[in-house]
Coordinates of C-alpha atoms and ligand atoms in Angstrom, one line a residue:
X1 CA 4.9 77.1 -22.2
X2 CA 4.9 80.2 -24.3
X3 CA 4.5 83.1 -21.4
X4 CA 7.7 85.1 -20.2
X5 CA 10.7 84.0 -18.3
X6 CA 10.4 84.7 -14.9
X7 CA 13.4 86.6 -13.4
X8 CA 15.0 87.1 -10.1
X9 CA 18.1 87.5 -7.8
X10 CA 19.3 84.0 -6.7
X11 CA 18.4 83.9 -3.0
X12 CA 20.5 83.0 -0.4
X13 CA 21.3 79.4 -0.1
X14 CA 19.9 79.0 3.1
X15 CA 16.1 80.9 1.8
X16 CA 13.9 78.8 0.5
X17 CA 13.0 79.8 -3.2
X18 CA 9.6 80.7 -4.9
X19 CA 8.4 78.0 -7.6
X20 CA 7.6 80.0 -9.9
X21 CA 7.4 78.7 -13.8
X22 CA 5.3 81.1 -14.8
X23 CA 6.6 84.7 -13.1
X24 CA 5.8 87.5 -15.9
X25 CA 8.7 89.8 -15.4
X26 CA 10.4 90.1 -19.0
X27 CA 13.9 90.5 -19.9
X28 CA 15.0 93.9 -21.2
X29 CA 14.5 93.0 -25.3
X30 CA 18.3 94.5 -25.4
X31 CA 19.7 93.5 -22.5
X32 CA 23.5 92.2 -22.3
X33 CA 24.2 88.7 -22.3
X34 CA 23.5 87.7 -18.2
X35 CA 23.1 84.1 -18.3
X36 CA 25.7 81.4 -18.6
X37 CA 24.1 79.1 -20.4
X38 CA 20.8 78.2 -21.5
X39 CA 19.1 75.4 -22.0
X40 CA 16.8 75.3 -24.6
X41 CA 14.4 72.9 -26.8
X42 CA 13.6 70.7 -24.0
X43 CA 10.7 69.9 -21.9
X44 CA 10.1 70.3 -17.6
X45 CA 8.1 68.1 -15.7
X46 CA 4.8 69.8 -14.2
X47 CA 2.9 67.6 -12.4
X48 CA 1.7 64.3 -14.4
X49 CA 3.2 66.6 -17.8
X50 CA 6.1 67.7 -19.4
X51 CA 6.5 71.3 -20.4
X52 CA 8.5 73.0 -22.8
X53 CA 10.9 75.0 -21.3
X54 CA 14.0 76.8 -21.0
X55 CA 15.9 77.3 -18.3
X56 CA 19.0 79.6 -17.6
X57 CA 21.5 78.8 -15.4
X58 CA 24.1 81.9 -14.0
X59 CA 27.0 81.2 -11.2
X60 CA 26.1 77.7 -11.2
X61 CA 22.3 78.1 -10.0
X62 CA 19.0 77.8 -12.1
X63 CA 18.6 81.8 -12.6
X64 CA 15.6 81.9 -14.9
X65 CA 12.9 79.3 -16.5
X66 CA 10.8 81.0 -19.3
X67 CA 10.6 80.3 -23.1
X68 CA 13.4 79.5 -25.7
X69 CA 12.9 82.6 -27.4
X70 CA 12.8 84.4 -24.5
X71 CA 15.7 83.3 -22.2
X72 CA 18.4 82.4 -25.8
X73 CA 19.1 85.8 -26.7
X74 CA 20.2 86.4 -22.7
X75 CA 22.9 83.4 -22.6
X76 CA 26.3 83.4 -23.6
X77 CA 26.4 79.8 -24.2
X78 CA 23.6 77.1 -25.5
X79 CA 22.6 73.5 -24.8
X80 CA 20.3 71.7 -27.4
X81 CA 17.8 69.7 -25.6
X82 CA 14.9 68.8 -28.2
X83 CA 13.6 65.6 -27.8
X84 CA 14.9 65.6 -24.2
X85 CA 13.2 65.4 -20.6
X86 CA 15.3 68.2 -18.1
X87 CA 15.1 66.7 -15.0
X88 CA 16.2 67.7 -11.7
X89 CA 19.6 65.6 -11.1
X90 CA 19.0 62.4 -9.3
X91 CA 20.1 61.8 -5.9
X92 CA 21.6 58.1 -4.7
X93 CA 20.9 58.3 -1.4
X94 CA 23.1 55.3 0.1
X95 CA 26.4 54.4 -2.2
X96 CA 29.5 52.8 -0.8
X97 CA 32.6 54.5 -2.7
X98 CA 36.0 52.7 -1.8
X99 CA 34.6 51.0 1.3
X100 CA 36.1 47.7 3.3
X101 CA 33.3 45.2 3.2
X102 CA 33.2 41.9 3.9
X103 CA 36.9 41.6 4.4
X104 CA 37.4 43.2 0.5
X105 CA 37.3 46.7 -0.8
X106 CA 34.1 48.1 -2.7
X107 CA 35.5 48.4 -6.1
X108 CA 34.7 52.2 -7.2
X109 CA 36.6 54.8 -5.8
X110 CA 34.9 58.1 -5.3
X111 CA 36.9 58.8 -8.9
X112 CA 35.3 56.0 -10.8
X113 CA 31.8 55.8 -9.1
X114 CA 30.8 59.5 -9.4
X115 CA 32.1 59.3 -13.2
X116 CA 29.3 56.4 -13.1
X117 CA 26.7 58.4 -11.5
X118 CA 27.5 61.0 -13.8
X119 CA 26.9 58.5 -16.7
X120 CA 23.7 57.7 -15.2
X121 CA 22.3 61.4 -14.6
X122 CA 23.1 61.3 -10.9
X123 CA 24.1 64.8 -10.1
X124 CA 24.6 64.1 -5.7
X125 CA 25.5 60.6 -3.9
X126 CA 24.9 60.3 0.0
X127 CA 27.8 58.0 1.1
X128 CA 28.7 57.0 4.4
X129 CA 31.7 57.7 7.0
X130 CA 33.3 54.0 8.1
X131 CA 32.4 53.9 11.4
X132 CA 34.9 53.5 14.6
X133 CA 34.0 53.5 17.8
X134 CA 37.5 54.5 18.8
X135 CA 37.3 57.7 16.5
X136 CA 35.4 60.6 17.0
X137 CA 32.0 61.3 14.6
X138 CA 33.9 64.7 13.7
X139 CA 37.2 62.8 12.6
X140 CA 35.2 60.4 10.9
X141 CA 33.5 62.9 8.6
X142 CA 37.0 64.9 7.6
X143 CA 38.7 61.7 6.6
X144 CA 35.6 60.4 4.3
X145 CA 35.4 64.1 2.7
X146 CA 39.4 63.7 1.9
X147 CA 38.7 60.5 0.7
X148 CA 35.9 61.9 -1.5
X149 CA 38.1 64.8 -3.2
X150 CA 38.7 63.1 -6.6
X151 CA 34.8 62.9 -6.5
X152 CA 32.9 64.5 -10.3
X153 CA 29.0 64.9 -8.7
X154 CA 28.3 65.9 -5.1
X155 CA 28.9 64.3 -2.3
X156 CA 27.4 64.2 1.2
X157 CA 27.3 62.0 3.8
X158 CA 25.8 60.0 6.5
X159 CA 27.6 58.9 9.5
X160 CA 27.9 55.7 10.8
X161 CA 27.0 55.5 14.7
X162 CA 28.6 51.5 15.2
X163 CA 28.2 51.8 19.0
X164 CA 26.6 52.6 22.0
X165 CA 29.4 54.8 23.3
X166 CA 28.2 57.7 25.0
X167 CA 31.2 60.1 23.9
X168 CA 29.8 59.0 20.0
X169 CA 25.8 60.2 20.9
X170 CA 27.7 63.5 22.6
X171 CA 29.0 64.1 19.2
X172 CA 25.4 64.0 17.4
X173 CA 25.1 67.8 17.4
X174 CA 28.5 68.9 16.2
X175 CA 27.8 66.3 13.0
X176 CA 25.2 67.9 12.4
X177 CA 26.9 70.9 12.5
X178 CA 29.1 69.7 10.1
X179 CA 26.2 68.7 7.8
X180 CA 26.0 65.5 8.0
X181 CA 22.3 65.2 9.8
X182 CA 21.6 61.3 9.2
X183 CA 23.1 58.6 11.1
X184 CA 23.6 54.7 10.1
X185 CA 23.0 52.1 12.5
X186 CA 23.1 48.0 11.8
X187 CA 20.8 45.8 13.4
X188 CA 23.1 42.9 12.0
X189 CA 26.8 42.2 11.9
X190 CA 30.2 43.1 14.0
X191 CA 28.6 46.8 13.5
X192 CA 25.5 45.7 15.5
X193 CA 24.0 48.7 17.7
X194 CA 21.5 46.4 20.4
X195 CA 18.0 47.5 20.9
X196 CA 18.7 49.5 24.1
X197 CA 21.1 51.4 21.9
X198 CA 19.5 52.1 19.4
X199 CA 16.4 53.9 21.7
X200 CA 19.8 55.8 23.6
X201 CA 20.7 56.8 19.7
X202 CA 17.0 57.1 18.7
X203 CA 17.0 60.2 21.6
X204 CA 19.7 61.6 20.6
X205 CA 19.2 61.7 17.1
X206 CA 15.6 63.0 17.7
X207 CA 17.0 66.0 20.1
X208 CA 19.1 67.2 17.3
X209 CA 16.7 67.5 14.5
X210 CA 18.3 64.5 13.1
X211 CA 17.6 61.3 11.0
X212 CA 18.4 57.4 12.3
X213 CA 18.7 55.5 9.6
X214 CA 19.1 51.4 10.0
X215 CA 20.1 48.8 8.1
X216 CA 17.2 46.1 9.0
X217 CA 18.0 42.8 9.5
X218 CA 17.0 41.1 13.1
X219 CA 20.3 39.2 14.2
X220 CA 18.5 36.5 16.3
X221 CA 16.0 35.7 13.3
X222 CA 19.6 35.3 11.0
X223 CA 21.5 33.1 13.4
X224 CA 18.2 31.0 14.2
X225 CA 17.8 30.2 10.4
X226 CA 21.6 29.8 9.7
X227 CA 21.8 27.1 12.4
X228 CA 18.5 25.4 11.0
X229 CA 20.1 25.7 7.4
X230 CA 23.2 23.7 8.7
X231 CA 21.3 20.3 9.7
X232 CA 20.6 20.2 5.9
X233 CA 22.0 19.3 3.1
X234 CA 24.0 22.2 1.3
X235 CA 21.9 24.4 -0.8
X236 CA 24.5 26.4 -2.4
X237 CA 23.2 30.0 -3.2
X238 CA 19.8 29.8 -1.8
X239 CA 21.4 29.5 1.3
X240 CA 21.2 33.4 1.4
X241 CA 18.0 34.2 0.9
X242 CA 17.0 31.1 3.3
X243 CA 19.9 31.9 6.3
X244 CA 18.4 35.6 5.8
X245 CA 14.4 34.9 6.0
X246 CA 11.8 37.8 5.6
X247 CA 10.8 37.4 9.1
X248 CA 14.6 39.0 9.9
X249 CA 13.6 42.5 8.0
X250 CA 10.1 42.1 9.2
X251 CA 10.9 42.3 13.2
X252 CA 13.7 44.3 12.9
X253 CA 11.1 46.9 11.2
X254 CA 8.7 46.3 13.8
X255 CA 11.6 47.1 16.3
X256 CA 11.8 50.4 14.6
X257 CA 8.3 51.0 14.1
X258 CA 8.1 51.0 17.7
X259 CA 11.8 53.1 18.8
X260 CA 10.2 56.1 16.1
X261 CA 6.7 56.1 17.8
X262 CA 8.5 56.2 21.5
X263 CA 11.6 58.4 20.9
X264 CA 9.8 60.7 18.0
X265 CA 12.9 60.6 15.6
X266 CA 12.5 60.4 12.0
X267 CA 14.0 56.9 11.4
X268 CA 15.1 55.8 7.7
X269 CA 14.7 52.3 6.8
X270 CA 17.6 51.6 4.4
X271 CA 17.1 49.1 1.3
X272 CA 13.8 47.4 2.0
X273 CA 13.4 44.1 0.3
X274 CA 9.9 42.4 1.5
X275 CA 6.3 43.3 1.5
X276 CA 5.9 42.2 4.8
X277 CA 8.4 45.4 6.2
X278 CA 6.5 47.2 3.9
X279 CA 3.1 46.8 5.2
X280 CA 4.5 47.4 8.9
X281 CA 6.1 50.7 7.2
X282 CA 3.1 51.4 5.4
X283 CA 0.6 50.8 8.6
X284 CA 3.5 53.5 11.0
X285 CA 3.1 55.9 8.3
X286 CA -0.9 56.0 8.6
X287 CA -0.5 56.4 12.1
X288 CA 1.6 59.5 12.1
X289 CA 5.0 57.7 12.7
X290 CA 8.1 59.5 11.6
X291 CA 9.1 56.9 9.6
X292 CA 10.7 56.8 6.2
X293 CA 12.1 54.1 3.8
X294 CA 14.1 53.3 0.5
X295 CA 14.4 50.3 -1.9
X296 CA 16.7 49.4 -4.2
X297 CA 16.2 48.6 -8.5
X298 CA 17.6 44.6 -7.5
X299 CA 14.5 44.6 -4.9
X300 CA 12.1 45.8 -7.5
X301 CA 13.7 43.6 -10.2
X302 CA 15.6 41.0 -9.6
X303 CA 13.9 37.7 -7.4
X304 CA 15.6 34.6 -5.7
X305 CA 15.4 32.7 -8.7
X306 CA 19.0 33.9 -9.9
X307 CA 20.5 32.3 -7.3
X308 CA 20.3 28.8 -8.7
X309 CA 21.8 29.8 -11.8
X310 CA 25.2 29.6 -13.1
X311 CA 26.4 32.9 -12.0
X312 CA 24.2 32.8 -8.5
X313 CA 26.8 34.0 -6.4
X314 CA 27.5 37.2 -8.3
X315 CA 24.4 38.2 -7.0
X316 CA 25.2 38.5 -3.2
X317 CA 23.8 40.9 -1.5
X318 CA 22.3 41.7 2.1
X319 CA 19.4 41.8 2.5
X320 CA 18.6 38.7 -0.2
X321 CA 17.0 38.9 -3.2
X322 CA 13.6 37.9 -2.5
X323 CA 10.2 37.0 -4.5
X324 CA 8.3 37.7 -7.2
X325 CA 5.4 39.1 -4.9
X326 CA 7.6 41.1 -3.0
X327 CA 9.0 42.5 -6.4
X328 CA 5.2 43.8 -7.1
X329 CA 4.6 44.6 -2.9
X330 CA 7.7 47.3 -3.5
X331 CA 6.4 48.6 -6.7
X332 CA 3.1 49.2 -5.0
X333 CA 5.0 50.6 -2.4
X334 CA 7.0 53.1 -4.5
X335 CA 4.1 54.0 -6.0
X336 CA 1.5 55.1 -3.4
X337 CA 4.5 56.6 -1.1
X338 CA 4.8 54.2 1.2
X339 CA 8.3 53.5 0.2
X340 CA 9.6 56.8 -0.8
X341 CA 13.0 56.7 -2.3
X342 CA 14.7 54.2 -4.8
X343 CA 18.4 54.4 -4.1
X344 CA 21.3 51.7 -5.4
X345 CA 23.3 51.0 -2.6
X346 CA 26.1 50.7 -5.0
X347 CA 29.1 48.6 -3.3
X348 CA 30.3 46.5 -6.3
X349 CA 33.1 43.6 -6.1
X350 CA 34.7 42.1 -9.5
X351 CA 33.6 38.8 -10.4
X352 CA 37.2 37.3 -9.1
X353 CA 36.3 38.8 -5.6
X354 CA 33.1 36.5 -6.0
X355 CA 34.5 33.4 -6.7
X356 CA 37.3 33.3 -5.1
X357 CA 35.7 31.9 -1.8
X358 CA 34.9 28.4 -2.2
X359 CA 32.1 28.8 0.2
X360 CA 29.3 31.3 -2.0
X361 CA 28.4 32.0 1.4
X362 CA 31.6 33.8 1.2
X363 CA 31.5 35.9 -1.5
X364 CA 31.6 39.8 -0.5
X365 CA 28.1 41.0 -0.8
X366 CA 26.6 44.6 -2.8
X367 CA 25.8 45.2 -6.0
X368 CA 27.0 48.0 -8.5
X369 CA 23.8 50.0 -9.5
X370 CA 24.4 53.7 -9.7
X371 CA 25.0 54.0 -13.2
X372 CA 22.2 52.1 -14.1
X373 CA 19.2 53.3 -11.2
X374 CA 17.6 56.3 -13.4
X375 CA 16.8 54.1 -17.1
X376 CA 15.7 51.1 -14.8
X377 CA 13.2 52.8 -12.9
X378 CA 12.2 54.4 -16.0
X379 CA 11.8 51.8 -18.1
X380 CA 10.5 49.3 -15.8
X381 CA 8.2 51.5 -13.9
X382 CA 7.0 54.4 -16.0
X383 CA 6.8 52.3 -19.1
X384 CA 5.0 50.1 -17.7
X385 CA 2.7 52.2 -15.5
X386 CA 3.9 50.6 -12.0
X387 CA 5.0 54.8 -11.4
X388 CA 3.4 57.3 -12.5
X389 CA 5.4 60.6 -14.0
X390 CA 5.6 62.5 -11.1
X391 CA 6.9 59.7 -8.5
X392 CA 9.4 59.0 -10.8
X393 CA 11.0 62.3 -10.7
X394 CA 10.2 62.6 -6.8
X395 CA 11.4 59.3 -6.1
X396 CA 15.0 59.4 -7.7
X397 CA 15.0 62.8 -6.8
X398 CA 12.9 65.5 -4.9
X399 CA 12.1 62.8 -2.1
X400 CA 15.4 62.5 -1.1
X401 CA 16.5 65.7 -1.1
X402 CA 13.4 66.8 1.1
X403 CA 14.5 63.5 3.5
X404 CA 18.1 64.1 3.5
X405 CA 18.1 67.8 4.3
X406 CA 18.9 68.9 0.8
X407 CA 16.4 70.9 -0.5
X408 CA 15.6 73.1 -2.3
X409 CA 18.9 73.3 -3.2
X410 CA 19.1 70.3 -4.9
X411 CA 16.2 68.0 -6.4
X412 CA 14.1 71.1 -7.5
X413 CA 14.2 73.0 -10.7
X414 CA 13.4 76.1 -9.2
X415 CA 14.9 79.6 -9.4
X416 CA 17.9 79.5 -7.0
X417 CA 18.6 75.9 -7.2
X418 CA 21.5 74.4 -8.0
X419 CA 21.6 73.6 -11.7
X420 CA 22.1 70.0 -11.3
X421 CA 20.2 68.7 -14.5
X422 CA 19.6 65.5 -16.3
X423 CA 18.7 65.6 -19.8
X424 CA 17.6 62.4 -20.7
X425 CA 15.8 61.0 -23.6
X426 CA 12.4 59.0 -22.9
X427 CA 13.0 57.2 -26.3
X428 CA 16.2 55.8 -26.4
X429 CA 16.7 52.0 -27.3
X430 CA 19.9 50.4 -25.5
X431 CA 21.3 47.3 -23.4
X432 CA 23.0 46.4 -20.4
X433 CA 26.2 45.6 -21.2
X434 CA 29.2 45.9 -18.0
X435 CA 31.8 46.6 -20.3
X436 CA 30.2 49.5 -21.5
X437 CA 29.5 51.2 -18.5
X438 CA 31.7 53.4 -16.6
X439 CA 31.9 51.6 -12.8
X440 CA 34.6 49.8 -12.4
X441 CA 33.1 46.3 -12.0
X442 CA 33.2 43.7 -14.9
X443 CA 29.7 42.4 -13.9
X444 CA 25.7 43.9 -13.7
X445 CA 23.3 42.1 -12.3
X446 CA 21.1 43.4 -15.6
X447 CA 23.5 42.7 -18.0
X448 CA 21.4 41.9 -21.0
X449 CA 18.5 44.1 -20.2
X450 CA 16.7 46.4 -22.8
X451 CA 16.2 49.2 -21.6
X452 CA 14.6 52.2 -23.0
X453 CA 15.2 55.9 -21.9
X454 CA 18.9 57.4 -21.2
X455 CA 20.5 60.2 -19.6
X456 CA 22.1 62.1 -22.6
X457 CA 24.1 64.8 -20.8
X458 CA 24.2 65.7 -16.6
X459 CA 25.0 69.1 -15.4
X460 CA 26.2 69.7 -12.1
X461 CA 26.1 73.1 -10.6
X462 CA 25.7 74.2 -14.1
X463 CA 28.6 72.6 -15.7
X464 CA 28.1 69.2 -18.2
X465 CA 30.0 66.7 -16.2
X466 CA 28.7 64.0 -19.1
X467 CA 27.4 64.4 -22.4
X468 CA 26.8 61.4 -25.3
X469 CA 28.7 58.8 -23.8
X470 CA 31.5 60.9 -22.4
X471 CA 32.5 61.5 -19.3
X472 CA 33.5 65.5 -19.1
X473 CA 34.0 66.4 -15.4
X474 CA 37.5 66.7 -13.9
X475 CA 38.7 65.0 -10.7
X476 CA 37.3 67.1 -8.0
X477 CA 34.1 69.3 -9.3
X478 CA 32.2 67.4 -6.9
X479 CA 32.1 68.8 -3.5
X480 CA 30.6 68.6 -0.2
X481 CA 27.3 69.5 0.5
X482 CA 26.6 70.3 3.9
X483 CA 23.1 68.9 4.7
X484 CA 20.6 70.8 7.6
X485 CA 18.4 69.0 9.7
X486 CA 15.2 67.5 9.2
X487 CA 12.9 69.6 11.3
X488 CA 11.1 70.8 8.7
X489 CA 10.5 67.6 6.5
X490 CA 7.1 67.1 5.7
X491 CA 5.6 63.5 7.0
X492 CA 4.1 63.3 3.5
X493 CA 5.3 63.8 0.3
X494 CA 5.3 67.7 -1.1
X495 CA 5.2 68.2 -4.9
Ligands
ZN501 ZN1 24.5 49.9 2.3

């Protein structure tokens, strides 16, 4: 891109900004340093292409994108990006910092895990509130933000509706309010929210703008196949995938297929895992349904098969790991939009926490993943042309900021954004190895892996928070973004 920078007043947070790469208005040839920093040597992504641009951040917020030459003489400071993709920071839309699971603690503190995310060019996580029916939505969402104030990236969160209490629906609105517009519900577990619930939630969610977002598993279809499972002889790890069959995601989907169409909220699937939800998902969406979904890189990945090996019950996780075929359904998935968003749910346990139950069936289930979500979807779907260029950036990125009430703000690289940026190198060469990597879990389910393409440095709001290796941010540059509604997300994807 050779023309001038474009140039303008940051808007307003809450005014949508112009895209506009290629504004004409150029800087005053003797003008006083007005940028922060600038960005140069480094390359955009337009469309299906990469660009060369620059881009100049001021007050935290992209503030100009125009040519090296152009923007340099403007900045007081400089960042070296040749060779290097400027991306807009990814989003992990469903983490689980320092949360009780399973009757054990999720081993990352909001400390340690956004230090990760930083790592891994993950400039906002979407965690959750730990839902109580006893305590009010409001309450719910001050404690986790006090809990998140040693966080390094951005935080904002969903909150978890774990009941059918009416005073909890009453408090829909003032959530949202609070900017937190999505709202967990479980389908499974001690947490589980009936049908007749969920369509009381469903209508409250959809009168307030909001987003219902479910955890998918039909309990019925679980207990059925656990009983089955006990008249035979043990089966050691594959007891998961086989007490958790894919008919349990499948009607549960179907269930929400049909709560969307009648109650007209925009319901989130969380972490699909089969091709058979996916074709139900795929099928609403054609139809017009408000309906929206995520997978995760062990669902795209990762298959059964590791459950009869040696370290099997590391891998424990709800839903299962599944099949091959439903490894290639989701990639087909991610790629034509039927799925739109790959998040990690990140909830890692230590290996000890694993094998300590002498039943595997035990073992506290979640996976670490946000440090290593961005290079595995690179390198295992760009590379490899499962994804094209653009759905990789939209998927770790844009998509969820549009779903999630976000954007533009954040998952854009346009003027007025947030200058959460990942600079990361489409060529590098390196392997999975846990002891490396920043979470604070002594086990990844891809240790081993070669991967290639890594985030080299991660800006949030405009300052690095990593660069080559090192983790820069202090405790606390993270903060709480308020999220708005979803009234105005588009059904389909927008570029
Ligand atoms: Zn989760």
């Amino acid at each position: 891109m050779t023309r001038g920078p474009h140039w303008e007043q940051a808007p307003d947070r809450d005014q949508k900004p112009e895209l506009n790469l290629f504004g004409t208005d150029p800087l005053s040839e003797d003008a006083e340093p007005t940028l922060d920093t600038v960005i140069v040597g480094g390359r955009i992504p337009v469309g299906e292409r990469f660009e060369e641009a620059a881009i100049g951040i001021r007050d935290g917020r992209i503030a100009a994108i125009g040519s090296d030459a152009a923007l340099d003489r403007h900045a007081r400071a400089r960042i070296d990006a040749r060779g290097l993709w400027i991306l807009p920071g990814a989003i992990d839309g469903h983490t689980h910092m320092e949360a009780p699971a399973f009757g054990a603690q999720s081993a990352d503190s909001f400390e340690s895990g956004t230090a990760a995310a930083a790592a891994g060019g993950v400039t906002s996580i979407i965690d959750f509130t730990l839902g109580t029916p006893e305590i009010p939505l409001g309450r719910q969402i001050d404690l986790r933000r006090q809990q998140a104030t040693d966080a390094m990236v951005d935080v904002a969160l969903h909150a978890e509706i774990v009941t059918s209490e009416q005073a909890r629906l009453e408090e829909i609105r003032s959530a949202v309010r609070a900017g937190v517009s999505s709202f967990k519900h479980y389908m499974i577990y001690g947490e589980r929210v009936d049908h007749g619930a969920l369509l009381k939630s469903f209508r409250a969610i959809a009168a307030a703008g909001a987003t219902a977002m479910v955890h998918a598993e039909d309990q019925e279809v679980v207990e059925a196949a656990t009983k089955q499972l006990r008249r035979c002889l043990p089966q050691g790890m594959m007891s998961l995938p086989r007490s958790r069959p894919t008919a349990s995601e499948a009607v549960a989907v179907s269930v929400l297929v049909c709560l969307a169409e009648l109650t007209g909220a925009h319901v989130h699937v969380a972490h699909v895992s089969t091709a058979a939800a996916v074709n139900l998902i795929a099928a609403a969406k054609r139809r017009g349904v408000a309906i929206s979904a995520e997978t995760c890189p062990h669902y795209l990945l990762l298959d059964e098969e590791v459950y009869k090996s040696e370290n099997g019950r590391q891998f424990s996780v709800v839903p299962p790991l599944r099949t091959a075929a439903d490894n290639a359904a989701l990639w087909d998935a991610l790629s034509c939009g039927a799925i739109d968003t790959v998040v990690t749910d990140h909830c890692p346990f230590p290996r000890s926490a694993k094998d300590r139950p002498p039943d595997p069936l035990q073992a506290p289930c979640g996976l670490p993943g946000v440090e290593t979500m961005l290079s595995l979807v690179f390198s295992f779907g760009v590379r490899t042309s499962r994804i094209s260029l653009s759905r990789f950036v939209s998927c770790v990125s844009s998509r969820p900021a549009q779903l999630f009430g976000l954007s533009p703000t954040k998952g854009s690289l346009q003027i007025g954004a947030d200058a959460d940026l990942t600079l990361f190198d489409p060529h590098a060469a390196w392997v999975i190895e846990a002891g490396a990597l920043h979470m604070n879990v002594d086990f990844s389910p891809f240790e081993g892996w070669k991967l290639v393409g890594k985030t080299r440095s991660t800006l949030v709001r405009g300052r690095p928070v990593f660069r080559d290796g090192e983790v820069l941010a202090a405790p606390g540059w993270g903060r709480f973004t308020p999220r708005h509604t979803n009234r105005d997300v588009p059904k389909k994807e927008t570029p």
